């Protein structure tokens, strides 16, 4: 991978070491807030984003960071993704509810978007030290315990009774929620980690077969979508079958290990 990939990976690891892991299972009263019902933020989210933002912007002059917490404070920042200038999407702690609960299923997610196209992506899982990286047209890579290897999502089992999936239906319209919840009874195993960083890297590495989503905030989906695609996977709108792009904010979307299994699972959901 090019130097930029290593620079960003190093920044993510440092942010985790400085601002996130010292607070893991150590949060104090007053360090957790509820932005909206069921949507939490901690001091680790805010401090990690504040620390990372200037360093990311310094890597590419003229770039801007579209961070989850900055956008929560000023929703007008969402228009950054609509422009042609370089934009870093940043989720400083994806899986905040897990982080608060002391569950290790959380991560940092970063992507570089320019002109509406995702060029590079990183997902770092601080609790395990696992790192996924991808460059458009350059493949997807997984680093763990000092070893880096190219990853492939592979293919899903032909039988739905043998697949493993995750279902995120909280923001789904009622009709799609009903179909997906009905379909959930047909799959072999449900593995809901409630963390996009874990879900995307798991599908890209062939550890899960599919995931469903509806609300498509850029910081939640832009990084994972590139890593997934470079590993051979797909993410498409369940309604019209179109590929996900960074400027889409709603679904429903289905993530799958390969195009054939996407078609098979999508059809089963539509029939449910």
XYZ file of N, CA and C in Angstrom:
816
model
N 0.851 -1.195 0.000
C 0.000 0.000 0.000
C 0.886 1.245 0.000
N 0.353 2.315 -0.550
C 1.114 3.555 -0.658
C 1.295 4.204 0.706
N 2.199 5.206 0.737
C 2.529 5.855 1.999
C 1.314 6.463 2.684
N 0.369 7.035 1.913
C -0.811 7.640 2.516
C -1.575 6.627 3.355
N -1.668 5.411 2.878
C -2.366 4.375 3.634
C -1.696 4.132 4.977
N -0.379 4.107 4.994
C 0.340 3.886 6.241
C 0.230 5.095 7.173
N 0.240 6.295 6.586
C 0.100 7.506 7.404
C -1.239 7.529 8.134
N -2.308 7.211 7.404
C -3.630 7.218 8.025
C -3.744 6.097 9.053
N -3.236 4.923 8.717
C -3.281 3.808 9.662
C -2.564 4.163 10.962
N -1.434 4.844 10.851
C -0.684 5.239 12.043
C -1.464 6.254 12.871
N -2.125 7.190 12.206
C -2.932 8.177 12.927
C -4.094 7.511 13.662
N -4.738 6.557 13.024
C -5.845 5.857 13.669
C -5.380 5.092 14.901
N -4.245 4.433 14.778
C -3.710 3.690 15.921
C -3.348 4.628 17.064
N -2.793 5.788 16.717
C -2.426 6.736 17.772
C -3.660 7.326 18.435
N -4.676 7.644 17.637
C -5.921 8.162 18.217
C -6.535 7.155 19.175
N -6.487 5.885 18.786
C -7.025 4.848 19.661
C -6.230 4.759 20.960
N -4.908 4.828 20.841
C -4.049 4.718 22.028
C -4.187 5.921 22.954
N -4.383 7.098 22.376
C -4.453 8.327 23.171
C -5.837 8.592 23.748
N -6.871 8.434 22.894
C -8.186 8.945 23.258
C -9.263 7.886 23.490
N -9.062 6.681 22.965
C -10.140 5.694 23.034
C -9.870 4.593 24.050
N -8.800 3.852 23.870
C -8.570 2.692 24.731
C -8.361 3.044 26.208
N -7.754 4.185 26.554
C -7.661 4.516 27.980
C -9.022 4.713 28.642
N -10.055 4.951 27.824
C -11.407 5.167 28.367
C -12.286 3.921 28.255
N -11.803 2.893 27.571
C -12.586 1.676 27.398
C -12.762 0.984 28.742
N -14.005 0.763 29.108
C -14.392 0.180 30.402
C -13.969 1.056 31.574
N -13.697 2.336 31.278
C -13.282 3.277 32.319
C -14.077 4.581 32.255
N -15.194 4.602 31.539
C -15.978 5.828 31.403
C -16.568 6.234 32.750
N -16.522 7.538 32.986
C -17.035 8.065 34.247
C -18.377 8.750 34.024
N -19.045 9.037 35.128
C -20.308 9.757 35.056
C -20.079 11.103 34.365
N -20.961 11.442 33.464
C -20.828 12.688 32.727
C -20.056 12.560 31.430
N -19.477 11.384 31.145
C -18.708 11.182 29.911
C -19.513 10.468 28.831
N -20.794 10.234 29.107
C -21.705 9.611 28.137
C -22.916 10.513 27.989
N -23.303 10.779 26.733
C -24.503 11.572 26.469
C -25.364 10.856 25.436
N -26.649 11.189 25.420
C -27.575 10.657 24.431
C -27.934 11.788 23.477
N -27.430 11.705 22.236
C -27.696 12.755 21.240
C -29.165 12.758 20.843
N -29.713 11.580 20.664
C -31.129 11.375 20.413
C -31.454 10.004 20.997
N -32.735 9.639 21.015
C -33.105 8.398 21.681
C -32.345 7.207 21.095
N -31.557 6.559 21.937
C -30.795 5.388 21.527
C -29.518 5.673 20.774
N -29.175 6.960 20.609
C -27.964 7.341 19.861
C -27.004 8.035 20.824
N -25.955 7.318 21.218
C -25.066 7.785 22.281
C -23.752 8.337 21.740
N -23.145 9.195 22.528
C -21.818 9.719 22.248
C -21.053 9.764 23.561
N -19.747 9.534 23.502
C -18.917 9.587 24.702
C -17.784 10.584 24.502
N -17.092 10.838 25.573
C -15.928 11.710 25.484
C -14.883 11.121 24.533
N -14.824 9.795 24.434
C -13.863 9.158 23.523
C -14.189 9.479 22.068
N -15.479 9.435 21.699
C -15.887 9.805 20.336
C -15.423 11.217 20.015
N -15.760 12.136 20.906
C -15.500 13.557 20.637
C -14.011 13.876 20.630
N -13.279 13.343 21.586
C -11.855 13.669 21.650
C -11.070 13.015 20.522
N -11.449 11.800 20.139
C -10.759 11.136 19.023
C -10.998 11.889 17.715
N -12.218 12.357 17.503
C -12.500 13.113 16.279
C -11.761 14.445 16.275
N -11.748 15.124 17.414
C -11.028 16.395 17.499
C -9.537 16.204 17.263
N -8.985 15.114 17.749
C -7.548 14.868 17.586
C -7.224 14.507 16.135
N -8.041 13.653 15.520
C -7.752 13.174 14.166
C -7.972 14.232 13.085
N -8.963 15.082 13.272
C -9.372 15.998 12.200
C -8.227 16.834 11.625
N -7.468 17.576 12.412
C -6.412 18.400 11.806
C -5.306 17.579 11.157
N -5.023 16.399 11.692
C -3.974 15.569 11.098
C -4.404 15.020 9.739
N -5.657 14.596 9.625
C -6.144 14.109 8.340
C -6.154 15.233 7.304
N -6.638 16.394 7.689
C -6.699 17.515 6.750
C -5.313 17.961 6.306
N -4.317 17.793 7.176
C -2.947 18.180 6.815
C -2.332 17.236 5.792
N -2.842 16.005 5.706
C -2.283 15.037 4.759
C -2.560 15.431 3.313
N -3.711 16.077 3.075
C -4.078 16.517 1.718
C -4.538 17.966 1.815
N -3.712 18.914 1.396
C -4.093 20.327 1.456
C -5.415 20.584 0.731
N -6.277 21.344 1.375
C -7.580 21.657 0.791
C -8.665 20.646 1.102
N -8.309 19.579 1.808
C -9.312 18.573 2.175
C -10.029 18.986 3.454
N -11.201 18.379 3.668
C -11.985 18.630 4.877
C -12.457 17.308 5.461
N -12.658 17.290 6.759
C -13.159 16.097 7.431
C -14.663 16.216 7.649
N -15.394 15.199 7.231
C -16.810 15.063 7.542
C -16.911 14.035 8.652
N -16.892 14.534 9.895
C -16.911 13.664 11.058
C -18.301 13.553 11.640
N -18.593 12.409 12.218
C -19.930 12.180 12.771
C -20.293 13.203 13.837
N -19.370 13.480 14.739
C -19.720 14.364 15.850
C -19.786 15.822 15.421
N -18.908 16.245 14.523
C -18.977 17.618 14.014
C -20.268 17.823 13.237
N -20.693 16.787 12.502
C -21.923 16.895 11.729
C -23.143 16.883 12.646
N -23.067 16.176 13.753
C -24.164 16.196 14.722
C -24.335 17.598 15.300
N -23.209 18.282 15.504
C -23.262 19.650 16.042
C -23.696 20.655 14.982
N -23.342 20.402 13.721
C -23.680 21.307 12.625
C -24.045 20.486 11.392
N -25.331 20.120 11.235
C -25.749 19.266 10.120
C -25.441 19.841 8.744
N -25.176 21.135 8.644
C -24.844 21.726 7.349
C -23.542 21.162 6.781
N -22.724 20.558 7.624
C -21.465 19.980 7.146
C -21.687 18.796 6.208
N -22.885 18.222 6.237
C -23.176 17.106 5.353
C -23.014 17.497 3.887
N -23.147 18.777 3.567
C -23.004 19.210 2.175
C -21.580 19.005 1.653
N -20.614 18.759 2.535
C -19.246 18.493 2.089
C -19.187 17.310 1.137
N -20.014 16.304 1.374
C -19.971 15.094 0.556
C -20.508 15.360 -0.850
N -21.206 16.473 -1.034
C -21.798 16.793 -2.334
C -20.820 17.524 -3.256
N -19.726 18.031 -2.712
C -18.773 18.783 -3.519
C -17.747 17.888 -4.185
N -16.830 18.518 -4.923
C -15.792 17.778 -5.635
C -14.448 17.771 -4.918
N -14.303 18.601 -3.874
C -13.043 18.668 -3.137
C -12.834 17.388 -2.325
N -11.584 17.065 -1.979
C -11.330 15.867 -1.163
C -11.995 15.965 0.206
N -12.653 14.900 0.600
C -13.344 14.833 1.888
C -12.953 13.543 2.592
N -12.604 13.687 3.858
C -12.365 12.524 4.711
C -13.654 12.239 5.478
N -14.234 11.050 5.346
C -15.323 10.676 6.243
C -14.684 10.032 7.474
N -15.236 10.343 8.635
C -14.618 9.888 9.886
C -15.677 9.494 10.904
N -15.626 8.261 11.321
C -16.399 7.792 12.475
C -15.378 7.455 13.551
N -15.257 8.303 14.582
C -14.185 8.106 15.561
C -14.363 6.875 16.442
N -15.625 6.558 16.774
C -15.915 5.308 17.495
C -17.213 4.756 16.915
N -17.092 3.853 15.988
C -18.278 3.179 15.464
C -18.623 2.033 16.414
N -19.907 1.918 16.757
C -20.297 0.943 17.764
C -20.199 1.538 19.155
N -20.620 2.795 19.290
C -20.488 3.482 20.583
C -21.231 2.762 21.698
N -22.431 2.236 21.404
C -23.182 1.527 22.443
C -22.396 0.322 22.949
N -21.711 -0.386 22.048
C -20.866 -1.505 22.472
C -19.706 -1.013 23.329
N -19.093 0.084 22.903
C -17.987 0.669 23.654
C -18.414 0.997 25.078
N -19.589 1.596 25.211
C -20.113 1.956 26.533
C -20.343 0.704 27.383
N -20.832 -0.354 26.741
C -21.143 -1.595 27.460
C -19.907 -2.434 27.782
N -18.736 -2.013 27.295
C -17.526 -2.794 27.519
C -17.345 -3.925 26.536
N -18.116 -3.902 25.438
C -18.025 -4.912 24.382
C -16.943 -4.479 23.391
N -16.119 -5.408 22.938
C -14.990 -5.085 22.060
C -15.380 -4.824 20.609
N -16.662 -4.933 20.257
C -17.103 -4.725 18.874
C -17.283 -3.232 18.585
N -16.166 -2.539 18.372
C -16.190 -1.131 17.991
C -14.954 -0.854 17.140
N -14.987 0.261 16.402
C -13.853 0.555 15.535
C -13.801 2.008 15.128
N -12.693 2.371 14.493
C -12.521 3.693 13.886
C -12.612 3.500 12.376
N -13.358 4.376 11.695
C -13.513 4.238 10.248
C -13.190 5.558 9.553
N -12.370 5.466 8.510
C -11.950 6.634 7.740
C -12.010 6.282 6.255
N -12.430 7.244 5.435
C -12.375 7.065 3.983
C -12.032 8.390 3.335
N -11.456 8.322 2.155
C -11.142 9.504 1.363
C -12.023 9.500 0.123
N -12.825 10.559 -0.021
C -13.763 10.689 -1.132
C -13.410 11.941 -1.927
N -13.471 11.836 -3.231
C -13.232 13.002 -4.075
C -14.178 12.946 -5.273
N -14.918 14.033 -5.488
C -15.861 14.064 -6.593
C -16.921 12.989 -6.507
N -17.293 12.622 -5.287
C -18.311 11.592 -5.103
C -17.820 10.166 -5.241
N -16.516 9.970 -5.460
C -15.935 8.633 -5.601
C -15.038 8.325 -4.410
N -15.172 7.118 -3.865
C -14.333 6.707 -2.744
C -13.008 6.177 -3.275
N -11.919 6.791 -2.835
C -10.592 6.439 -3.339
C -9.841 5.495 -2.403
N -9.987 5.707 -1.104
C -9.282 4.885 -0.118
C -10.148 4.710 1.122
N -9.867 3.661 1.877
C -10.654 3.394 3.078
C -9.833 2.623 4.100
N -10.163 2.870 5.373
C -9.500 2.211 6.496
C -10.526 1.896 7.572
N -10.436 0.730 8.168
C -11.215 0.380 9.358
C -10.261 -0.256 10.355
N -10.207 0.330 11.538
C -9.311 -0.165 12.589
C -10.147 -0.619 13.774
N -9.878 -1.822 14.260
C -10.575 -2.387 15.413
C -9.612 -2.388 16.597
N -9.666 -1.354 17.426
C -8.637 -1.177 18.463
C -8.526 -2.317 19.466
N -9.642 -2.948 19.813
C -9.586 -3.989 20.846
C -8.764 -5.194 20.402
N -8.808 -5.515 19.098
C -8.055 -6.660 18.585
C -6.788 -6.249 17.846
N -6.740 -4.977 17.416
C -5.611 -4.506 16.629
C -5.735 -4.797 15.154
N -6.858 -5.344 14.713
C -7.065 -5.640 13.307
C -7.289 -4.379 12.486
N -6.730 -4.344 11.282
C -6.838 -3.183 10.403
C -7.165 -3.642 8.992
N -8.232 -3.072 8.409
C -8.566 -3.308 7.009
C -8.277 -2.041 6.227
N -7.679 -2.187 5.044
C -7.356 -1.046 4.188
C -7.714 -1.401 2.756
N -8.102 -0.373 1.993
C -8.384 -0.601 0.580
C -8.087 0.652 -0.214
N -7.670 0.450 -1.452
C -7.472 1.524 -2.408
C -8.263 1.171 -3.657
N -8.973 2.125 -4.201
C -9.796 1.852 -5.369
C -8.953 1.243 -6.491
N -9.334 0.049 -6.904
C -8.606 -0.659 -7.942
C -7.363 -1.373 -7.465
N -7.053 -1.260 -6.169
C -5.826 -1.850 -5.647
C -6.025 -2.987 -4.677
N -7.267 -3.413 -4.486
C -7.524 -4.534 -3.594
C -7.766 -4.110 -2.155
N -8.135 -5.085 -1.342
C -8.377 -4.888 0.087
C -7.396 -5.740 0.875
N -6.983 -5.193 2.013
C -5.929 -5.832 2.800
C -6.303 -5.869 4.268
N -5.848 -6.931 4.950
C -6.110 -7.096 6.382
C -4.769 -7.256 7.092
N -4.577 -6.467 8.154
C -3.344 -6.537 8.933
C -3.668 -6.915 10.364
N -2.989 -7.908 10.856
C -3.189 -8.363 12.227
C -1.902 -9.013 12.718
N -1.497 -8.683 13.936
C -0.283 -9.254 14.532
C 0.941 -9.081 13.631
N 1.011 -7.937 12.956
C 2.178 -7.615 12.147
C 2.185 -8.188 10.746
N 1.216 -9.042 10.422
C 1.156 -9.653 9.089
C 0.049 -8.995 8.271
N 0.346 -8.691 7.003
C -0.632 -8.086 6.106
C -0.915 -9.034 4.964
N -2.200 -9.276 4.689
C -2.579 -10.179 3.610
C -3.749 -9.609 2.834
N -3.762 -9.908 1.540
C -4.891 -9.498 0.707
C -6.097 -10.348 1.078
N -7.260 -9.717 1.113
C -8.452 -10.441 1.539
C -9.442 -10.572 0.384
N -10.203 -11.644 0.444
C -11.256 -11.907 -0.534
C -12.495 -12.362 0.215
N -13.638 -11.789 -0.160
C -14.888 -12.157 0.508
C -15.333 -13.565 0.140
N -14.878 -14.063 -0.999
C -15.264 -15.405 -1.416
C -16.735 -15.478 -1.795
N -17.315 -16.656 -1.673
C -18.720 -16.861 -2.034
C -19.493 -17.429 -0.847
N -20.778 -17.113 -0.802
C -21.636 -17.590 0.280
C -22.166 -18.989 -0.015
N -22.568 -19.717 1.012
C -23.195 -21.025 0.786
C -24.447 -20.883 -0.080
N -24.733 -21.894 -0.863
C -25.886 -21.837 -1.763
C -27.202 -21.885 -0.999
N -27.221 -22.569 0.126
C -28.442 -22.715 0.905
C -28.564 -21.600 1.938
N -29.722 -20.965 1.993
C -29.943 -19.918 2.997
C -29.848 -20.475 4.415
N -30.093 -21.748 4.568
C -30.013 -22.367 5.892
C -28.583 -22.434 6.408
N -27.614 -22.161 5.526
C -26.209 -22.247 5.918
C -25.526 -20.881 6.009
N -26.246 -19.795 5.742
C -25.611 -18.479 5.736
C -25.684 -17.824 7.112
N -24.747 -16.888 7.326
C -24.699 -16.090 8.545
C -24.892 -14.626 8.164
N -25.807 -13.952 8.832
C -26.066 -12.563 8.484
C -26.351 -11.693 9.682
N -26.346 -10.386 9.429
C -26.676 -9.394 10.455
C -27.800 -8.521 9.931
N -28.728 -8.162 10.804
C -29.901 -7.397 10.413
C -29.960 -6.087 11.183
N -29.870 -4.984 10.448
C -30.050 -3.666 11.049
C -31.345 -3.097 10.479
N -32.403 -3.108 11.282
C -33.729 -2.722 10.794
C -34.308 -1.530 11.542
N -33.546 -0.938 12.422
C -34.074 0.131 13.282
C -34.705 1.269 12.478
N -34.108 1.651 11.367
C -34.602 2.791 10.596
C -35.375 2.365 9.342
N -35.661 1.076 9.219
C -36.327 0.571 8.022
C -37.780 1.042 7.941
N -38.259 1.357 6.722
C -39.702 1.535 6.538
C -40.415 0.237 6.919
N -41.672 0.343 7.347
C -42.385 -0.818 7.888
C -42.415 -2.003 6.932
N -42.646 -1.744 5.631
C -42.760 -2.848 4.684
C -41.463 -3.628 4.586
N -40.331 -2.933 4.477
C -39.043 -3.613 4.395
C -38.685 -4.276 5.717
N -39.023 -3.633 6.816
C -38.745 -4.244 8.126
C -39.478 -5.586 8.242
N -40.763 -5.602 7.829
C -41.531 -6.835 7.914
C -40.908 -7.935 7.058
N -40.524 -7.585 5.832
C -39.928 -8.577 4.942
C -38.622 -9.123 5.502
N -37.795 -8.222 6.000
C -36.476 -8.641 6.495
C -36.616 -9.466 7.763
N -37.526 -9.078 8.644
C -37.718 -9.857 9.871
C -38.292 -11.236 9.563
N -39.147 -11.325 8.548
C -39.656 -12.634 8.123
C -38.530 -13.480 7.540
N -37.713 -12.847 6.689
C -36.584 -13.554 6.073
C -35.595 -14.044 7.125
N -35.439 -13.300 8.207
C -34.467 -13.667 9.246
C -34.717 -15.060 9.801
N -35.966 -15.502 9.748
C -36.278 -16.840 10.241
C -35.795 -17.952 9.336
N -35.290 -17.603 8.143
C -34.855 -18.618 7.170
C -33.350 -18.856 7.185
N -32.594 -17.970 7.827
C -31.139 -18.075 7.736
C -30.590 -18.974 8.831
N -29.393 -19.481 8.586
C -28.805 -20.423 9.529
C -28.351 -19.797 10.827
N -27.761 -18.604 10.735
C -27.206 -17.985 11.943
C -27.292 -16.470 11.834
N -27.717 -15.829 12.909
C -27.771 -14.372 12.966
C -26.646 -13.905 13.883
N -25.841 -12.957 13.393
C -24.706 -12.439 14.169
C -24.763 -10.915 14.139
N -25.580 -10.345 14.998
C -25.762 -8.895 15.037
C -24.761 -8.256 15.998
N -23.708 -7.681 15.446
C -22.711 -7.003 16.273
C -23.047 -5.544 16.516
N -24.033 -5.000 15.771
C -24.430 -3.600 15.919
C -23.233 -2.669 15.758
N -22.418 -2.964 14.775
C -21.217 -2.171 14.525
C -20.827 -2.337 13.060
N -20.926 -1.264 12.286
C -20.601 -1.342 10.865
C -19.141 -1.733 10.642
N -18.246 -1.243 11.500
C -16.829 -1.560 11.344
C -16.595 -3.066 11.400
N -17.294 -3.738 12.307
C -17.174 -5.190 12.429
C -17.913 -5.888 11.290
N -19.118 -5.411 10.982
C -19.909 -6.064 9.933
C -19.208 -6.040 8.582
N -18.741 -4.873 8.164
C -18.108 -4.772 6.847
C -16.825 -5.599 6.763
N -15.994 -5.516 7.781
C -14.755 -6.294 7.730
C -15.045 -7.794 7.801
N -16.101 -8.163 8.507
C -16.455 -9.590 8.589
C -16.925 -10.119 7.246
N -17.764 -9.358 6.529
C -18.218 -9.809 5.206
C -17.044 -9.820 4.229
N -16.207 -8.779 4.265
C -15.065 -8.708 3.355
C -14.083 -9.858 3.571
N -14.026 -10.362 4.789
C -13.112 -11.462 5.099
C -13.792 -12.829 5.044
N -15.080 -12.846 4.663
C -15.800 -14.108 4.537
C -16.278 -14.698 5.841
N -16.342 -13.890 6.905
C -16.778 -14.377 8.211
C -18.282 -14.241 8.401
N -18.908 -13.353 7.634
C -20.363 -13.232 7.554
C -20.718 -13.223 6.075
N -21.981 -13.534 5.801
C -22.409 -13.592 4.403
C -23.156 -12.353 3.937
N -23.871 -11.693 4.827
C -24.637 -10.517 4.411
C -24.991 -9.651 5.618
N -25.353 -8.399 5.314
C -25.844 -7.454 6.326
C -26.892 -6.575 5.647
N -27.929 -6.187 6.373
C -28.906 -5.232 5.853
C -28.788 -3.901 6.605
N -29.002 -2.808 5.862
C -28.960 -1.455 6.432
C -30.035 -0.592 5.787
N -30.399 0.482 6.476
C -31.264 1.494 5.851
C -30.646 2.889 5.937
N -30.403 3.382 7.144
C -29.802 4.716 7.252
C -28.345 4.634 6.833
N -27.945 5.446 5.852
C -26.640 5.304 5.211
C -25.784 6.555 5.436
N -25.464 6.844 6.685
C -24.593 7.980 6.950
C -23.202 7.710 6.370
N -22.584 8.695 5.715
C -21.305 8.438 5.032
C -20.236 7.826 5.925
N -20.109 8.322 7.156
C -19.047 7.817 8.040
C -19.277 6.353 8.421
N -20.543 5.882 8.335
C -20.850 4.493 8.659
C -20.615 3.535 7.497
N -20.720 4.023 6.256
C -20.781 3.110 5.118
C -19.759 3.347 4.016
N -19.256 4.558 3.883
C -18.287 4.807 2.804
C -17.023 3.959 2.984
N -16.415 3.915 4.172
C -15.186 3.100 4.296
C -15.426 1.620 4.019
N -16.444 1.058 4.660
C -16.696 -0.368 4.504
C -17.097 -0.766 3.107
N -17.805 0.119 2.403
C -18.253 -0.228 1.057
C -17.072 -0.411 0.106
N -16.038 0.429 0.227
C -14.869 0.262 -0.643
C -14.087 -0.991 -0.282
N -13.868 -1.220 1.006
C -13.153 -2.424 1.437
C -13.891 -3.665 0.949
N -15.200 -3.659 1.104
C -16.015 -4.784 0.655
C -15.872 -5.022 -0.844
N -16.018 -3.967 -1.628
C -15.958 -4.118 -3.090
C -14.582 -4.585 -3.553
N -13.543 -4.035 -2.933
C -12.201 -4.444 -3.336
C -11.907 -5.889 -2.940
N -12.704 -6.422 -2.000
C -12.578 -7.832 -1.622
C -13.486 -8.724 -2.458
N -14.251 -8.109 -3.377
C -15.119 -8.886 -4.256
C -16.582 -8.873 -3.885
N -16.934 -8.166 -2.804
C -18.321 -8.113 -2.363
C -19.107 -7.009 -3.040
N -20.402 -6.945 -2.703
C -21.278 -5.937 -3.289
C -22.165 -5.319 -2.215
N -22.576 -4.058 -2.462
C -23.588 -3.401 -1.647
C -24.505 -2.647 -2.590
N -25.780 -3.026 -2.566
C -26.753 -2.478 -3.504
C -28.074 -2.194 -2.798
N -28.826 -1.288 -3.407
C -30.160 -0.948 -2.915
C -31.093 -2.134 -3.154
N -31.793 -2.556 -2.102
C -32.692 -3.697 -2.236
C -33.871 -3.392 -3.156
N -34.258 -2.114 -3.232
C -35.409 -1.755 -4.038
C -35.129 -1.723 -5.518
N -34.038 -1.058 -5.914
C -33.773 -0.885 -7.349
C -32.514 -1.602 -7.842
N -31.772 -2.217 -6.941
C -30.587 -2.975 -7.339
C -29.386 -2.137 -7.706
N -29.447 -0.824 -7.452
C -28.329 0.040 -7.818
C -27.232 0.011 -6.758
N -25.982 0.148 -7.206
C -24.844 0.158 -6.294
C -24.900 1.361 -5.361
N -24.463 1.140 -4.140
C -24.358 2.237 -3.173
C -23.263 3.213 -3.592
N -23.539 4.505 -3.418
C -22.549 5.552 -3.634
C -22.547 6.479 -2.420
N -21.444 7.203 -2.178
C -21.314 7.976 -0.945
C -22.390 9.027 -0.702
N -23.036 9.520 -1.749
C -24.014 10.589 -1.558
C -25.417 10.078 -1.250
N -25.606 8.747 -1.219
C -26.896 8.178 -0.839
C -26.998 8.115 0.673
N -28.128 8.558 1.214
C -28.291 8.593 2.666
C -29.353 7.624 3.175
N -30.022 6.906 2.267
C -31.070 5.984 2.707
C -31.094 4.763 1.810
N -31.641 3.681 2.334
C -31.717 2.420 1.639
C -33.138 2.020 1.340
N -33.453 0.728 1.520
C -32.634 -0.272 2.226
C -31.520 -0.829 1.337
N -30.399 -1.168 1.964
C -29.262 -1.732 1.262
C -28.931 -3.114 1.809
N -28.413 -3.927 0.912
C -27.952 -5.259 1.276
C -26.478 -5.382 0.937
N -25.693 -5.776 1.915
C -24.266 -6.068 1.759
C -24.118 -7.580 1.616
N -23.344 -8.024 0.637
C -23.166 -9.469 0.449
C -21.755 -9.776 -0.038
N -21.326 -11.024 0.136
C -19.967 -11.426 -0.206
C -19.711 -11.474 -1.699
N -20.754 -11.699 -2.495
C -20.574 -11.793 -3.940
C -21.899 -11.464 -4.614
N -21.846 -11.194 -5.910
C -23.032 -10.753 -6.639
C -24.112 -11.839 -6.687
N -23.714 -13.086 -6.861
C -24.702 -14.165 -6.954
C -25.481 -14.313 -5.645
N -24.779 -14.258 -4.521
C -25.489 -14.393 -3.248
C -26.324 -13.151 -2.957
N -25.857 -11.970 -3.427
C -26.687 -10.767 -3.270
C -28.024 -10.985 -3.968
N -28.001 -11.473 -5.196
C -29.240 -11.693 -5.939
C -30.127 -12.719 -5.229
N -29.527 -13.775 -4.736
C -30.290 -14.841 -4.091
C -30.942 -14.339 -2.800
N -30.176 -13.618 -1.978
C -30.698 -13.126 -0.712
C -31.710 -11.998 -0.942
N -31.410 -11.125 -1.881
C -32.332 -10.016 -2.184
C -33.685 -10.560 -2.644
N -33.665 -11.559 -3.496
C -34.909 -12.134 -3.982
C -35.697 -12.776 -2.850
N -35.004 -13.445 -1.939
C -35.681 -14.079 -0.804
C -36.312 -13.023 0.106
N -35.640 -11.907 0.299
C -36.196 -10.824 1.119
C -37.423 -10.227 0.443
N -37.329 -9.990 -0.858
C -38.453 -9.387 -1.581
C -39.688 -10.296 -1.546
N -39.474 -11.610 -1.540
C -40.600 -12.554 -1.526
C -41.195 -12.739 -0.140
N -40.440 -12.362 0.894
C -40.867 -12.647 2.277
C -42.137 -11.884 2.632
